[in-house]
XYZ file of C-alpha atoms in Angstrom:
152
model
C 14.237 -116.607 180.684
C 16.043 -113.841 178.777
C 18.227 -114.703 175.813
C 21.584 -113.450 174.559
C 23.093 -114.301 171.191
C 25.901 -116.848 171.019
C 28.177 -117.655 168.107
C 29.999 -120.988 168.240
C 33.576 -120.582 167.037
C 34.929 -124.059 167.827
C 33.653 -126.996 165.773
C 33.772 -129.345 168.786
C 31.068 -127.250 170.478
C 28.943 -127.459 167.323
C 29.439 -131.217 167.110
C 28.507 -131.793 170.760
C 25.986 -129.219 172.057
C 26.294 -130.712 175.563
C 29.651 -128.885 175.750
C 27.949 -125.484 175.457
C 27.600 -123.407 178.638
C 24.477 -124.279 180.619
C 23.310 -123.956 184.190
C 24.106 -127.252 185.919
C 21.331 -126.743 188.498
C 18.168 -124.601 188.511
C 19.516 -122.150 191.119
C 23.013 -121.721 189.647
C 24.152 -118.199 188.766
C 26.942 -119.200 186.373
C 27.418 -121.295 183.266
C 30.738 -123.099 182.857
C 33.113 -122.011 180.104
C 35.433 -124.572 178.530
C 39.037 -124.404 177.395
C 38.824 -124.680 173.617
C 42.416 -125.712 173.152
C 43.665 -128.534 170.924
C 46.316 -129.967 173.237
C 47.002 -129.959 176.978
C 48.240 -126.616 178.303
C 50.552 -126.647 181.316
C 50.597 -123.458 183.370
C 53.657 -123.076 185.550
C 53.430 -121.478 189.019
C 52.995 -117.729 188.705
C 52.241 -117.829 184.973
C 49.207 -116.223 183.342
C 47.791 -117.518 180.051
C 44.876 -116.488 177.864
C 42.608 -119.437 177.091
C 40.005 -119.314 174.292
C 36.476 -120.536 174.989
C 35.390 -121.165 171.399
C 32.384 -118.955 171.969
C 31.344 -115.364 171.324
C 28.380 -113.999 173.280
C 26.646 -110.785 172.214
C 24.522 -109.484 175.075
C 23.389 -106.408 173.116
C 21.168 -105.129 175.973
C 23.023 -102.238 177.719
C 21.214 -103.024 180.979
C 23.183 -106.293 181.239
C 26.845 -107.211 181.621
C 28.627 -110.546 181.323
C 31.145 -111.486 184.001
C 33.802 -114.167 183.722
C 34.498 -115.519 187.190
C 36.765 -118.285 188.502
C 35.418 -121.737 189.286
C 35.639 -122.019 193.056
C 36.990 -125.588 193.066
C 39.833 -124.759 190.681
C 40.670 -121.658 192.668
C 40.649 -123.280 196.093
C 41.983 -126.745 195.307
C 44.308 -126.046 192.363
C 45.197 -122.356 192.753
C 43.816 -121.380 189.340
C 42.146 -117.983 189.397
C 41.597 -115.238 186.871
C 44.600 -113.150 185.962
C 42.426 -110.043 185.887
C 40.267 -110.875 188.922
C 36.974 -110.624 187.050
C 36.434 -110.421 183.321
C 33.908 -107.733 182.459
C 32.224 -108.298 179.099
C 30.256 -105.228 178.060
C 26.961 -105.632 176.199
C 28.214 -104.486 172.759
C 31.246 -106.841 172.705
C 31.016 -109.509 170.003
C 34.427 -111.173 170.062
C 35.466 -114.542 171.435
C 35.351 -114.886 175.197
C 38.833 -115.598 176.486
C 39.804 -116.451 180.039
C 42.919 -115.018 181.667
C 44.063 -117.933 183.846
C 46.661 -117.356 186.583
C 48.311 -120.235 188.405
C 48.881 -118.810 191.881
C 49.823 -122.212 193.307
C 53.319 -123.591 193.861
C 52.970 -126.405 191.330
C 52.282 -126.647 187.623
C 48.724 -127.340 186.507
C 47.660 -128.791 183.162
C 44.404 -127.773 181.518
C 43.064 -130.452 179.196
C 41.146 -129.640 176.013
C 37.508 -128.815 176.808
C 38.059 -128.669 180.604
C 35.679 -126.341 182.428
C 37.910 -123.395 183.422
C 35.669 -120.490 184.434
C 32.061 -119.478 184.743
C 29.990 -116.881 182.931
C 27.420 -114.850 184.836
C 25.057 -112.240 183.391
C 24.122 -109.414 185.762
C 22.031 -106.237 185.572
C 23.818 -102.915 185.151
C 22.703 -99.719 186.853
C 24.092 -96.553 185.304
C 24.525 -93.687 187.739
C 25.392 -90.039 187.481
C 27.815 -88.479 189.945
C 26.346 -85.669 192.069
C 29.396 -83.695 193.202
C 29.163 -82.426 196.811
C 31.549 -80.668 199.177
C 30.709 -82.957 202.105
C 28.710 -86.133 202.695
C 25.971 -86.462 205.263
C 27.252 -88.466 208.228
C 26.715 -92.238 208.105
C 27.342 -95.014 210.610
C 30.300 -96.277 208.559
C 31.796 -92.923 207.663
C 35.293 -93.172 206.212
C 36.160 -96.401 208.044
C 38.121 -98.653 205.709
C 39.367 -102.228 205.874
C 38.609 -103.826 209.225
C 36.660 -100.823 210.523
C 33.546 -102.880 211.242
C 35.403 -104.712 214.019
C 35.611 -108.061 212.222
C 38.992 -109.547 211.385
């Protein structure tokens, strides 16, 4: 298993290492991030807040990227998703991971201190170079956009 460097910024995570992000199951892609807040935080419908995780992760390797993604249960059942869709954490970043949380539901939701609020996934990065052309070779998809495959 590859390693990335982590700096613990919140004493509660130092005091209880079981609160650190881990993979809950062997096949899981993401590690849960926690809300390192000191008191409950109520997010009103439509509001977006930035929640600290108490953790800085330095990937360092430019062939990897960290992604902050919503937790599917919170998104589906509670309406909490990421305010920026997906958080992209580039390899050289060394600051605290923060989660932009958007309450898209019709009712207020309260995050409790140390609740699991998002997940962190590390993925490979492929750098490409653009080859500028006047025309593309024909493909089966062509320029068909949303819904062009015939599925609704």
